[in-house]
Amino acid sequence: MHIQRITAIFEKDLKDFMKNMMLLTLPLIPVVLALLYTRMGEGNEAFPVFLLYIIVGTTYSAVTSSSMMTMMAEENEKKTLRGLIQSPATMMDVIIGKSLVTGLITFIALAVSLVIVDIEPFLNFRVILGLILLFLFFLLLGIGIGLFTKSIAATSVYLMPVMFLFGFTPMFEMLGLNEDSIALKVADALPIMQAIEIHHTTSWIPLGIIAVWVVGAALSMYVCFKKTMTDE
Amino acid sequence: MENAIEVTGMQKIFGSNPAIKNVSFHVKKGEIFGLLGPSGSGKTTTIKILTGELSQTAGKVNVLGEDSKQFGSTGFKTKIGILSDNSSLYERLTVYDNLKLFCKLYNAPLKQIDVILREVNLQEEGAKTVSKLSKGMKQRVLVAKALMHKPDLVYLDEPTSALDPGNMAHIHRGLKKLNAAGTTIFLTTHNMEEATALCDRVAFLHNGELQEVDSPNALRYKYSTHAFHVETFGGERLVIENQAENADQIRELIASGQVRAMHTDNPTLGQVFLKVTGKGLV
C-alpha cells in the first residue's frame, strides 16, 4: 500500500464521480425513500427495525454496490484499468482508492437517510460494527461483479439480484411465507437479516455470520481481480 | 553494451495454437528497436509478454535485469513506460488531470506535466476535457502518459498511428531526445518510413517466428540486387549488374550524355519485408 498512490486514485475517482450524472443520482434513492417513509404511519410511532434496514439495504445495494460495479465496469470497458494495473499502483492501492470514494458517498447517503427516519436504533457499537461489515460486504460484491461484467450495460443484469436478494431481504418477511419455509430460512442467513438480528440479541454470532459473508465476497473479488491483472 | 531486453527461446501457445515460436533476440540499452510484422504475426503477444501482461509458455525473458516473474513488482513497473493498443484515458477528466494521476502513481514531479505536454505539442490543451480531443490529440496524450516519468525502457505499440505528418515528426523528435537521454525504446509500427527513420535495429516477425534482426540499412543492403538502374533521355530503362566487367558500359553511358537518372537498387524496408515474409504489412 502506498498513501500517495491511494490519494491519487481517490482524487481521480472523486472528480470522475462528480462529473458522472448516473452515479451522482444514486445517493438520492435512499434519501427519497427515507422522505417517503416519514409520510407513512400515524403520529410519532417508532419505525420497525426491519423497515429501517430496507433503507440500509437500499443504500448499500443502490449506492455502494451499484456505484462500485459501475466504476469498475467502466474502467474495464474503457480499458483504463489496464493503465492502473501497468502502473506501480498495487491491487490494494486501486481498490482502497476507489473504495474511499464509494465509502464517502455511501456514508453521506446513509447518514442523511437515517437522520431523516430515525437514527436512534443505530447508535450502538455492535450495530455500527454490523453496518461497517455490511458496507464491506456490498463494496466487495460490487468490485467483484464490476470486474467480472466488463461493461457498464451488463452491470444492471447483476445489480437486480444484488438489490433484491441482499438489499431488500427484509421484504421477505412481508411476503406472508410460512415461518418454516426454506425461503425464509435462507433469507434469515443473509447479511441484512443478521444485522437486524443484532438489535434483538446480545450474541456476537450475527456479526460472525456477516463477517463470513464479507470473507466470501473478498475471495470472489480477489479471484476476479487476479483474472483482470493478466491477459491469460 | 548491456542488454535492456534478453529473450531466449520464447514460446507462447494459446490452447493448441502457437502464437510465438521459439523466438530469441536482445535489445541493447539505449537502443531504439523496432518489431515489425503484419497483423496476427505475434507483435502484441510479444509486447504483452515483455510487460508481464502474459506469461510465456516456454523460454527465458529478462527485462532490465529482472526475470519475467518480477514483472509485476512496483520497482519494475516504475522503470518502464507502456503505450499499447489497450492504453486509454479518462474521458470525463482533463488532459492535465489524466497526466497528474499518472505523475503521482509513478512518483514523478508535477512540473513534468508541462514539460511533456510541450514535447507532444499539446501545451495549449492541458485544461481540455479528453472527450473533446481529436483522435490524434488523444494519441499524443497517451504518448505523454507513457514517457512522463522518464522510464528506462518504453514500449510503444504503434505510437504515431492516427497522427498527421507534422505531429508525427514532433513525436519522433521527442522520442529521439528521450533516447539520447538514455531511454531504451521498443516499438512496433506498420510505418516502414518511421522504422527506418527511428530504429537502430529492427526485427521482422512473421507467423510467430523471427525472420531477420538487423539495422534498417544493413537489411536494405542485404536484400539489394546491387544493380544500377539507368534511365536515358530516350526513355530507355537499363539494369546493369554491379560487376567490374560492366564498368566500361556505365562509363560510356555517362560520357554519351544520355543518362537522365541512375541509382543503385536499394530496396525500401517495406520491400525488404515483402521479400522476407512474402506478405505486406496489413
Coordinates of C-alpha atoms in Angstrom, one line a residue:
Chain A
M1 CA 0.0 0.0 0.0
H2 CA 1.2 3.5 -0.9
I3 CA -0.6 6.6 0.5
Q4 CA 0.4 8.8 -2.4
R5 CA -1.0 6.4 -5.0
I6 CA -4.2 5.7 -3.0
T7 CA -4.7 9.5 -2.7
A8 CA -4.1 9.9 -6.5
I9 CA -6.7 7.3 -7.3
F10 CA -9.1 8.7 -4.7
E11 CA -8.7 12.3 -6.2
K12 CA -9.2 11.0 -9.7
D13 CA -12.3 8.9 -8.9
L14 CA -13.9 11.7 -6.9
K15 CA -13.5 14.1 -9.8
D16 CA -14.8 11.5 -12.2
F17 CA -17.7 10.7 -9.8
M18 CA -18.7 14.4 -9.7
K19 CA -18.9 14.5 -13.5
N20 CA -20.9 11.3 -13.8
M21 CA -24.6 12.1 -13.7
M22 CA -25.6 8.5 -13.4
L23 CA -23.5 7.9 -10.3
L24 CA -24.4 11.3 -8.8
T25 CA -28.1 10.5 -8.7
L26 CA -27.7 7.1 -7.0
P27 CA -27.3 8.6 -3.4
L28 CA -30.7 10.3 -3.8
I29 CA -32.5 6.9 -3.9
P30 CA -32.3 6.1 -0.2
V31 CA -32.8 9.8 0.8
V32 CA -36.0 9.9 -1.3
L33 CA -37.1 6.6 0.2
A34 CA -36.5 7.9 3.7
L35 CA -38.5 11.0 3.0
L36 CA -41.4 8.8 1.8
Y37 CA -41.2 6.8 5.0
T38 CA -41.7 9.9 7.1
R39 CA -45.1 10.3 5.4
M40 CA -46.1 6.8 6.3
G41 CA -47.8 5.7 9.6
E42 CA -49.5 7.8 12.2
G43 CA -48.3 10.1 14.9
N44 CA -44.8 9.6 16.5
E45 CA -44.6 5.8 16.3
A46 CA -41.1 4.4 16.0
F47 CA -40.3 2.8 12.8
P48 CA -39.9 -1.0 12.9
V49 CA -36.2 -2.0 12.7
F50 CA -36.8 -4.2 9.6
L51 CA -38.2 -1.1 7.8
L52 CA -35.1 0.9 8.7
Y53 CA -33.0 -1.9 7.3
I54 CA -34.8 -1.6 3.9
I55 CA -33.2 1.9 3.8
V56 CA -29.8 0.5 4.8
G57 CA -30.1 -2.3 2.2
T58 CA -31.2 0.2 -0.4
T59 CA -28.2 2.4 0.4
Y60 CA -25.7 -0.4 0.3
S61 CA -27.1 -2.1 -2.8
A62 CA -28.1 1.0 -4.9
V63 CA -25.2 3.3 -3.8
T64 CA -22.3 1.1 -2.6
S65 CA -22.6 -2.0 -4.8
S66 CA -24.0 -0.1 -7.8
S67 CA -21.5 2.7 -7.9
M68 CA -18.6 0.4 -7.3
M69 CA -19.8 -2.0 -10.0
T70 CA -20.3 0.9 -12.4
M71 CA -16.9 2.4 -11.7
M72 CA -15.0 -0.9 -12.1
A73 CA -17.0 -2.0 -15.1
E74 CA -16.3 1.4 -16.8
E75 CA -12.6 1.1 -16.0
N76 CA -12.8 -2.4 -17.6
E77 CA -14.8 -1.4 -20.6
K78 CA -12.8 1.8 -21.4
K79 CA -9.5 -0.1 -20.7
T80 CA -8.3 2.4 -18.2
L81 CA -8.0 -0.3 -15.5
R82 CA -5.1 -1.7 -17.6
G83 CA -3.3 1.6 -17.3
L84 CA -3.6 1.4 -13.5
I85 CA -2.5 -2.2 -13.4
Q86 CA 0.5 -1.4 -15.6
S87 CA 1.4 1.5 -13.3
P88 CA 3.3 1.0 -10.0
A89 CA -0.1 1.0 -8.1
T90 CA -0.9 -2.3 -6.4
M91 CA -4.2 -4.1 -6.4
M92 CA -4.7 -2.8 -2.8
D93 CA -3.9 0.8 -3.9
V94 CA -6.5 0.7 -6.7
I95 CA -9.2 -0.9 -4.5
I96 CA -8.7 1.3 -1.5
G97 CA -8.6 4.5 -3.6
K98 CA -11.9 3.6 -5.3
S99 CA -13.5 2.3 -2.1
L100 CA -12.7 5.6 -0.3
V101 CA -14.9 7.5 -2.8
T102 CA -17.7 5.0 -2.6
G103 CA -17.4 4.9 1.2
L104 CA -17.6 8.7 1.4
I105 CA -20.7 8.8 -0.8
T106 CA -22.3 5.9 1.0
F107 CA -21.7 7.5 4.4
I108 CA -23.3 10.7 3.4
A109 CA -26.3 9.0 1.8
L110 CA -26.8 6.6 4.8
A111 CA -26.3 9.3 7.4
V112 CA -28.8 11.7 5.8
S113 CA -31.4 8.9 5.2
L114 CA -31.2 7.6 8.8
V115 CA -31.3 11.1 10.3
I116 CA -34.5 11.7 8.2
V117 CA -36.2 8.5 9.6
D118 CA -34.7 7.5 12.9
I119 CA -31.0 7.2 13.7
E120 CA -31.5 6.3 17.3
P121 CA -31.6 2.4 16.9
F122 CA -28.2 2.6 15.1
L123 CA -26.3 4.4 17.9
N124 CA -24.9 1.3 19.4
F125 CA -21.3 -0.1 19.0
R126 CA -22.4 -3.6 17.8
V127 CA -24.9 -2.2 15.4
I128 CA -22.4 0.2 13.9
L129 CA -19.9 -2.7 13.6
G130 CA -22.6 -4.6 11.8
L131 CA -23.2 -1.6 9.5
I132 CA -19.4 -1.4 8.7
L133 CA -19.3 -5.2 7.9
L134 CA -22.4 -4.8 5.7
F135 CA -20.7 -2.0 3.9
L136 CA -17.6 -4.1 3.3
F137 CA -19.8 -7.0 2.0
F138 CA -21.7 -4.8 -0.5
L139 CA -18.5 -3.0 -1.5
L140 CA -16.5 -6.2 -2.2
L141 CA -19.5 -7.7 -4.0
G142 CA -19.7 -4.5 -6.2
I143 CA -15.9 -4.7 -7.0
G144 CA -16.1 -8.4 -7.9
I145 CA -19.1 -8.0 -10.1
G146 CA -17.7 -4.8 -11.7
L147 CA -14.5 -6.6 -12.7
F148 CA -16.4 -9.7 -13.9
T149 CA -19.0 -7.9 -16.1
K150 CA -16.6 -6.0 -18.3
S151 CA -19.2 -3.5 -19.4
I152 CA -21.4 -0.9 -17.8
A153 CA -24.5 -2.2 -19.6
A154 CA -24.1 -5.6 -18.2
T155 CA -23.9 -4.4 -14.6
S156 CA -27.7 -3.9 -14.5
V157 CA -28.2 -7.6 -15.0
Y158 CA -26.2 -8.3 -11.9
L159 CA -27.4 -5.4 -9.9
M160 CA -31.0 -6.7 -9.8
P161 CA -30.2 -9.9 -7.9
V162 CA -27.9 -8.0 -5.6
M163 CA -30.6 -5.5 -4.8
F164 CA -33.5 -8.0 -4.4
L165 CA -31.5 -10.8 -2.7
F166 CA -29.1 -8.8 -0.5
G167 CA -30.5 -5.3 -0.3
F168 CA -34.3 -5.8 0.1
T169 CA -34.1 -9.0 2.2
P170 CA -36.3 -7.6 5.0
M171 CA -39.2 -7.5 2.5
F172 CA -39.2 -11.3 2.5
E173 CA -40.8 -11.0 5.9
M174 CA -43.7 -9.2 4.3
L175 CA -44.4 -11.9 1.7
G176 CA -46.6 -13.9 4.2
L177 CA -44.5 -17.1 3.8
N178 CA -44.8 -19.9 6.3
E179 CA -42.2 -19.4 9.1
D180 CA -40.8 -22.9 8.4
S181 CA -40.4 -22.3 4.7
I182 CA -36.9 -22.9 3.3
A183 CA -37.0 -19.4 1.6
L184 CA -37.3 -17.7 4.9
K185 CA -34.7 -19.9 6.5
V186 CA -32.3 -19.0 3.7
A187 CA -33.2 -15.3 3.9
D188 CA -32.5 -15.3 7.6
A189 CA -28.9 -16.3 6.9
L190 CA -28.4 -13.3 4.5
P191 CA -26.3 -10.4 5.8
I192 CA -29.0 -7.8 6.3
M193 CA -31.2 -10.2 8.3
Q194 CA -28.2 -10.9 10.5
A195 CA -27.7 -7.2 11.0
I196 CA -31.4 -6.9 12.1
E197 CA -30.8 -9.8 14.5
I198 CA -28.1 -7.8 16.2
H199 CA -30.8 -5.5 17.6
H200 CA -32.6 -8.5 19.2
T201 CA -29.8 -10.3 20.8
T202 CA -26.6 -9.8 22.8
S203 CA -24.9 -12.6 21.0
W204 CA -21.9 -11.9 18.6
I205 CA -23.0 -14.7 16.3
P206 CA -24.9 -12.5 13.8
L207 CA -21.7 -10.3 13.5
G208 CA -19.7 -13.5 12.9
I209 CA -22.1 -14.6 10.1
I210 CA -21.9 -11.2 8.4
A211 CA -18.1 -11.5 8.7
V212 CA -18.2 -14.9 6.9
W213 CA -20.2 -13.2 4.1
V214 CA -17.5 -10.5 3.9
V215 CA -14.8 -13.1 3.6
G216 CA -16.7 -14.8 0.8
A217 CA -17.2 -11.6 -1.1
A218 CA -13.5 -10.7 -0.6
L219 CA -12.4 -14.1 -2.0
S220 CA -14.6 -13.7 -5.1
M221 CA -13.3 -10.2 -5.6
Y222 CA -9.7 -11.4 -5.3
V223 CA -10.3 -14.1 -7.9
C224 CA -11.9 -11.5 -10.3
F225 CA -9.0 -9.0 -9.8
K226 CA -6.3 -11.7 -10.3
K227 CA -8.0 -12.6 -13.6
T228 CA -8.0 -8.9 -14.6
M229 CA -4.3 -8.5 -13.8
T230 CA -3.2 -10.5 -16.8
D231 CA -4.5 -11.4 -20.3
E232 CA -4.0 -15.2 -19.9
Chain B
M1 CA 26.9 -2.8 -24.2
E2 CA 24.5 -4.2 -21.6
N3 CA 21.1 -5.5 -22.8
A4 CA 17.8 -4.0 -21.7
I5 CA 15.9 -7.0 -23.1
E6 CA 17.0 -10.6 -23.5
V7 CA 14.7 -13.1 -25.0
T8 CA 15.8 -16.7 -25.4
G9 CA 13.7 -19.5 -26.9
M10 CA 10.4 -17.7 -26.1
Q11 CA 7.2 -19.6 -27.0
K12 CA 3.6 -18.7 -26.4
I13 CA 0.8 -21.2 -27.1
F14 CA -2.9 -20.3 -26.8
G15 CA -4.7 -23.6 -26.4
S16 CA -3.2 -25.6 -29.3
N17 CA -2.3 -22.5 -31.4
P18 CA 1.3 -21.4 -31.2
A19 CA 1.4 -17.6 -31.3
I20 CA 5.2 -17.2 -30.8
K21 CA 7.5 -20.0 -31.9
N22 CA 11.0 -20.2 -30.3
V23 CA 11.9 -16.5 -30.6
S24 CA 15.2 -15.2 -29.4
F25 CA 16.5 -11.6 -29.6
H26 CA 18.0 -8.9 -27.5
V27 CA 17.7 -5.2 -27.3
K28 CA 20.7 -3.2 -26.2
K29 CA 20.4 -0.5 -23.5
G30 CA 19.9 2.9 -25.2
E31 CA 18.8 1.4 -28.4
I32 CA 15.6 2.1 -30.5
F33 CA 14.4 -1.3 -31.5
G34 CA 11.5 -1.9 -33.9
L35 CA 9.4 -5.0 -34.0
L36 CA 7.7 -5.2 -37.4
G37 CA 5.1 -7.6 -38.6
P38 CA 1.7 -7.8 -40.1
S39 CA -1.5 -8.2 -38.0
G40 CA -1.5 -11.5 -36.3
S41 CA 2.2 -12.0 -36.5
G42 CA 2.7 -12.0 -32.7
K43 CA 3.8 -8.4 -32.1
T44 CA 1.2 -7.6 -29.5
T45 CA 1.7 -11.0 -27.8
T46 CA 5.4 -10.3 -27.6
I47 CA 4.9 -6.9 -26.0
K48 CA 2.4 -8.4 -23.6
I49 CA 4.9 -11.0 -22.5
L50 CA 7.7 -8.3 -22.2
T51 CA 5.4 -6.2 -20.0
G52 CA 4.1 -9.1 -17.9
E53 CA 0.5 -9.0 -19.1
L54 CA 1.0 -12.5 -20.5
S55 CA 3.5 -15.2 -19.4
Q56 CA 5.5 -17.2 -21.9
T57 CA 4.7 -20.9 -22.3
A58 CA 8.5 -21.6 -22.6
G59 CA 11.8 -19.8 -22.8
K60 CA 13.5 -17.1 -20.8
V61 CA 12.6 -13.4 -20.8
N62 CA 14.7 -10.9 -19.0
V63 CA 14.0 -7.2 -19.0
L64 CA 16.2 -4.6 -17.3
G65 CA 17.9 -7.3 -15.4
E66 CA 14.7 -8.7 -14.0
D67 CA 13.3 -12.2 -14.7
S68 CA 9.7 -12.3 -16.1
K69 CA 8.5 -13.5 -12.6
Q70 CA 9.3 -10.0 -11.3
F71 CA 7.4 -8.0 -14.0
G72 CA 4.5 -7.4 -11.6
S73 CA 6.7 -5.7 -9.0
T74 CA 6.3 -2.0 -8.3
G75 CA 10.1 -1.4 -8.7
F76 CA 10.0 -2.9 -12.2
K77 CA 6.8 -1.1 -13.3
T78 CA 8.4 2.3 -12.2
K79 CA 11.2 1.7 -14.7
I80 CA 9.1 1.1 -17.8
G81 CA 6.5 3.1 -19.8
I82 CA 3.9 1.5 -21.9
L83 CA 1.8 2.7 -24.8
S84 CA -0.2 -0.3 -26.1
D85 CA -3.4 -0.8 -28.1
N86 CA -5.1 -1.2 -24.8
S87 CA -3.9 2.2 -23.5
S88 CA -6.8 4.6 -22.7
L89 CA -7.6 7.8 -20.9
Y90 CA -10.3 9.0 -18.5
E91 CA -12.7 10.8 -20.9
R92 CA -14.5 13.0 -18.4
L93 CA -11.3 14.4 -16.9
T94 CA -9.0 17.0 -18.4
V95 CA -5.7 16.2 -20.1
Y96 CA -3.9 17.7 -17.0
D97 CA -5.9 15.6 -14.5
N98 CA -5.2 12.4 -16.5
L99 CA -1.4 13.2 -16.5
K100 CA -1.5 14.3 -12.9
L101 CA -2.9 10.9 -11.9
F102 CA 0.0 9.0 -13.5
C103 CA 2.5 11.5 -12.4
K104 CA 1.5 10.7 -8.8
L105 CA 1.3 7.0 -9.4
Y106 CA 4.9 7.0 -10.8
N107 CA 6.1 9.5 -8.2
A108 CA 7.2 11.9 -10.9
P109 CA 7.3 15.7 -10.2
L110 CA 4.1 17.5 -11.3
K111 CA 6.2 20.1 -13.2
Q112 CA 6.9 17.3 -15.6
I113 CA 3.4 17.6 -16.9
D114 CA 4.1 20.9 -18.6
V115 CA 7.4 19.7 -20.0
I116 CA 5.8 16.6 -21.6
L117 CA 2.8 18.5 -22.9
R118 CA 5.3 20.7 -24.8
E119 CA 7.1 17.6 -26.1
V120 CA 3.9 16.3 -27.6
N121 CA 2.8 19.7 -28.9
L122 CA -0.2 19.9 -26.6
Q123 CA 0.8 22.8 -24.3
E124 CA -2.4 24.7 -25.0
E125 CA -4.7 21.7 -24.4
G126 CA -4.0 20.8 -20.8
A127 CA -7.3 22.2 -19.5
K128 CA -9.4 20.5 -22.2
T129 CA -11.6 17.5 -21.3
V130 CA -10.2 14.4 -23.0
S131 CA -13.6 13.6 -24.6
K132 CA -13.3 16.8 -26.6
L133 CA -9.9 16.0 -28.1
S134 CA -9.4 14.6 -31.6
K135 CA -8.1 11.0 -32.1
G136 CA -4.6 12.3 -32.9
M137 CA -4.6 14.5 -29.8
K138 CA -5.6 11.6 -27.6
Q139 CA -2.8 9.5 -29.1
R140 CA -0.3 12.3 -28.2
V141 CA -1.7 12.4 -24.6
L142 CA -1.1 8.6 -24.4
V143 CA 2.4 9.1 -25.7
A144 CA 2.9 11.7 -23.0
K145 CA 1.5 9.4 -20.4
A146 CA 4.0 6.7 -21.3
L147 CA 7.0 8.9 -21.3
M148 CA 6.2 11.4 -18.5
H149 CA 8.1 9.6 -15.7
K150 CA 11.3 9.2 -17.8
P151 CA 11.3 5.4 -17.9
D152 CA 14.5 3.4 -18.5
L153 CA 12.6 1.4 -21.1
V154 CA 9.5 2.3 -23.0
Y155 CA 7.2 0.1 -25.1
L156 CA 5.4 1.9 -27.8
D157 CA 2.8 -0.1 -29.8
E158 CA 2.0 2.0 -33.0
P159 CA 2.8 5.3 -31.3
T160 CA 2.1 7.5 -34.3
S161 CA -1.0 5.9 -35.7
A162 CA -3.7 8.5 -36.3
L163 CA -1.1 11.3 -36.3
D164 CA -0.6 13.8 -39.2
P165 CA 2.9 14.1 -40.6
G166 CA 3.6 17.3 -38.7
N167 CA 2.7 15.8 -35.3
M168 CA 4.4 12.5 -36.2
A169 CA 7.7 14.4 -36.8
H170 CA 7.1 16.2 -33.5
I171 CA 6.7 12.9 -31.7
H172 CA 9.8 11.5 -33.5
R173 CA 11.9 14.4 -32.3
G174 CA 10.6 13.8 -28.7
L175 CA 11.5 10.1 -28.9
K176 CA 15.0 10.8 -30.3
K177 CA 15.5 13.3 -27.5
L178 CA 14.3 10.8 -24.9
N179 CA 16.5 8.1 -26.4
A180 CA 19.5 10.5 -26.4
A181 CA 18.9 10.9 -22.7
G182 CA 19.4 7.2 -22.2
T183 CA 15.9 5.6 -22.5
T184 CA 15.7 2.4 -24.5
I185 CA 12.7 2.3 -26.9
F186 CA 11.0 -0.8 -28.1
L187 CA 8.4 0.0 -30.7
T188 CA 6.1 -1.8 -33.1
T189 CA 4.9 0.0 -36.2
H190 CA 3.4 -0.6 -39.6
N191 CA 5.1 2.5 -40.8
M192 CA 8.3 1.4 -42.5
E193 CA 9.5 5.0 -43.0
E194 CA 9.1 5.5 -39.3
A195 CA 11.1 2.4 -38.6
T196 CA 13.8 3.4 -41.0
A197 CA 14.0 6.9 -39.5
L198 CA 13.8 6.0 -35.9
C199 CA 15.2 2.5 -35.3
D200 CA 18.8 1.4 -34.7
R201 CA 17.7 -2.2 -35.4
V202 CA 14.5 -3.8 -36.5
A203 CA 13.2 -7.4 -36.3
F204 CA 10.7 -8.9 -38.7
L205 CA 8.2 -11.1 -37.0
H206 CA 6.0 -13.3 -39.2
N207 CA 3.7 -16.1 -38.1
G208 CA 5.2 -16.0 -34.7
E209 CA 8.8 -16.5 -36.0
L210 CA 11.6 -14.0 -36.1
Q211 CA 12.8 -13.7 -39.7
E212 CA 15.5 -11.1 -39.6
V213 CA 17.1 -8.8 -37.0
D214 CA 19.5 -6.1 -38.1
S215 CA 19.8 -2.3 -38.7
P216 CA 17.4 -1.0 -41.4
N217 CA 20.3 -0.1 -43.7
A218 CA 22.0 -3.4 -43.3
L219 CA 18.8 -5.2 -44.2
R220 CA 18.3 -2.9 -47.2
Y221 CA 21.9 -3.7 -48.4
K222 CA 21.5 -7.4 -47.7
Y223 CA 18.4 -7.6 -49.9
S224 CA 19.7 -5.3 -52.6
T225 CA 20.4 -6.8 -56.0
H226 CA 23.3 -4.3 -56.2
A227 CA 22.4 -3.4 -59.7
F228 CA 22.4 0.0 -61.3
H229 CA 19.1 1.3 -62.7
V230 CA 19.7 3.7 -65.6
E231 CA 17.1 5.8 -67.3
T232 CA 18.1 7.5 -70.5
F233 CA 16.7 10.7 -72.2
G234 CA 15.3 8.4 -74.8
G235 CA 13.1 6.7 -72.2
E236 CA 15.1 3.6 -72.2
R237 CA 15.5 1.8 -68.8
L238 CA 18.6 -0.3 -68.2
V239 CA 19.5 -2.6 -65.4
I240 CA 23.3 -3.0 -65.2
E241 CA 24.8 -5.5 -62.7
N242 CA 27.3 -4.0 -60.3
Q243 CA 30.3 -6.0 -61.7
A244 CA 33.7 -4.9 -62.8
E245 CA 33.1 -6.0 -66.4
N246 CA 30.2 -3.5 -66.6
A247 CA 32.3 -0.5 -65.6
D248 CA 33.0 0.4 -69.3
Q249 CA 29.3 0.3 -70.2
I250 CA 28.4 2.7 -67.4
R251 CA 31.3 5.0 -68.2
E252 CA 30.2 5.1 -71.9
L253 CA 26.6 5.9 -71.0
I254 CA 27.6 8.8 -68.8
A255 CA 30.1 10.1 -71.4
S256 CA 27.4 9.9 -74.1
G257 CA 25.3 12.4 -72.1
Q258 CA 22.3 10.1 -72.5
V259 CA 21.8 9.4 -68.7
R260 CA 18.8 11.2 -67.2
A261 CA 18.9 9.3 -63.9
M262 CA 21.0 6.5 -62.4
H263 CA 20.6 4.9 -59.0
T264 CA 21.5 1.8 -57.2
D265 CA 18.9 -0.8 -56.3
N266 CA 18.5 -0.4 -52.6
P267 CA 15.0 -1.6 -51.6
T268 CA 13.0 0.2 -49.0
L269 CA 12.4 -1.5 -45.7
G270 CA 8.9 -2.3 -46.8
Q271 CA 10.2 -4.0 -49.9
V272 CA 12.7 -6.0 -47.8
F273 CA 9.8 -7.0 -45.5
L274 CA 7.8 -8.3 -48.5
K275 CA 10.8 -10.2 -49.8
V276 CA 11.4 -11.8 -46.4
T277 CA 7.9 -12.7 -45.5
G278 CA 6.1 -12.7 -48.8
K279 CA 3.5 -10.6 -47.1
G280 CA 2.6 -7.0 -46.8
L281 CA 2.1 -5.1 -43.5
V282 CA -1.7 -5.2 -43.1

